[in-house]
Amino acid sequence: MSRNARRRLQRTPHPAPHRPGRAPSHSRPPLLANAWYSTNELATRLRLDASTLRRWRTARPLQGPPFISISGRVIMYSSLDVEEWLRSRRTVPGKGRNG
């Protein structure tokens, strides 16, 4: 990832104005307040090949953790989304899926 792309992801966003019909922005955590991973970084953390994440993104129905397409070639994964996805796949022996 380029240095400029990292800087853009690390900037603190300005609060968005409240729009009628939408929940106020403070009711959701800001997207830029947590860590972000590139495909290669997440693959390393999950001990997967990056091609597995790419295959999951193009599968129908979609598989794998939620992602954001910054551009045609730059895909990012929020650490919060990845953690939530991992929790949803967790199996506790004797209790079944999701513990």
Coordinates of C-alpha atoms in Angstrom, one line a residue:
M1 CA 0.0 0.0 0.0
S2 CA 1.3 3.4 -0.8
R3 CA 2.3 5.9 1.8
N4 CA -0.4 8.3 0.7
A5 CA -3.1 5.5 1.0
R6 CA -1.9 4.7 4.5
R7 CA -2.1 8.4 5.5
R8 CA -5.6 8.7 4.1
L9 CA -6.7 5.7 6.2
Q10 CA -5.1 7.1 9.3
R11 CA -6.7 10.5 9.2
T12 CA -9.4 11.2 11.7
P13 CA -12.7 12.0 9.8
H14 CA -14.8 15.0 10.6
P15 CA -18.1 14.2 12.0
A16 CA -20.8 13.9 9.3
P17 CA -23.8 16.2 9.6
H18 CA -27.0 14.5 10.7
R19 CA -29.3 13.9 7.8
P20 CA -33.1 13.3 8.3
G21 CA -34.0 9.6 8.0
R22 CA -30.5 8.4 8.9
A23 CA -29.1 7.4 12.2
P24 CA -26.7 10.0 13.6
S25 CA -23.1 9.2 12.8
H26 CA -22.2 8.8 16.6
S27 CA -24.4 5.7 16.8
R28 CA -21.9 3.7 14.7
P29 CA -18.2 3.5 15.2
P30 CA -16.3 5.6 12.7
L31 CA -14.8 3.5 9.9
L32 CA -11.4 5.1 10.2
A33 CA -11.1 4.6 14.0
N34 CA -9.8 1.1 13.8
A35 CA -7.1 -0.8 12.0
W36 CA -7.3 -1.8 8.4
Y37 CA -5.6 -4.6 6.5
S38 CA -4.7 -5.1 2.9
T39 CA -5.4 -8.4 1.3
N40 CA -1.8 -9.6 1.8
E41 CA -1.7 -8.3 5.4
L42 CA -5.0 -10.1 6.3
A43 CA -3.9 -13.3 4.6
T44 CA -0.8 -13.3 6.7
R45 CA -2.7 -12.7 9.9
L46 CA -5.2 -15.5 9.1
R47 CA -2.5 -17.8 7.8
L48 CA -4.1 -18.0 4.4
D49 CA -2.9 -17.5 0.9
A50 CA -4.0 -14.1 -0.5
S51 CA -5.6 -15.9 -3.4
T52 CA -8.1 -17.5 -1.0
L53 CA -9.3 -14.0 0.1
R54 CA -9.5 -13.0 -3.6
R55 CA -11.5 -16.1 -4.4
W56 CA -13.9 -15.4 -1.5
R57 CA -14.5 -11.8 -2.7
T58 CA -15.5 -13.0 -6.2
A59 CA -17.5 -16.1 -5.1
R60 CA -21.3 -16.0 -5.5
P61 CA -22.7 -15.7 -2.9
L62 CA -19.9 -13.7 -1.4
Q63 CA -17.8 -15.4 1.2
G64 CA -15.2 -14.3 3.8
P65 CA -15.0 -11.2 5.8
P66 CA -16.6 -7.9 4.7
F67 CA -14.3 -5.7 2.6
I68 CA -14.1 -2.2 1.1
S69 CA -13.0 -1.6 -2.5
I70 CA -10.9 1.6 -2.4
S71 CA -10.2 1.3 -6.1
G72 CA -10.1 -1.5 -8.7
R73 CA -6.9 -2.8 -7.3
V74 CA -7.0 -1.7 -3.6
I75 CA -9.2 -3.8 -1.2
M76 CA -9.1 -3.1 2.5
Y77 CA -10.5 -5.1 5.4
S78 CA -11.6 -3.4 8.7
S79 CA -10.2 -5.2 11.8
L80 CA -13.7 -4.8 13.5
D81 CA -15.4 -6.5 10.5
V82 CA -12.8 -9.3 10.5
E83 CA -13.2 -9.9 14.2
E84 CA -17.0 -10.0 13.9
W85 CA -16.7 -12.4 11.0
L86 CA -14.4 -14.7 12.9
R87 CA -16.7 -14.7 15.9
S88 CA -19.6 -15.7 13.6
R89 CA -17.6 -18.7 12.5
R90 CA -16.5 -19.8 16.0
T91 CA -17.5 -23.3 17.1
V92 CA -17.3 -24.3 20.8
P93 CA -17.2 -28.1 21.2
G94 CA -20.5 -29.2 22.8
K95 CA -22.3 -26.0 22.1
G96 CA -22.3 -25.8 18.4
R97 CA -21.6 -22.8 16.2
N98 CA -21.1 -19.3 17.7
G99 CA -20.6 -20.7 21.2

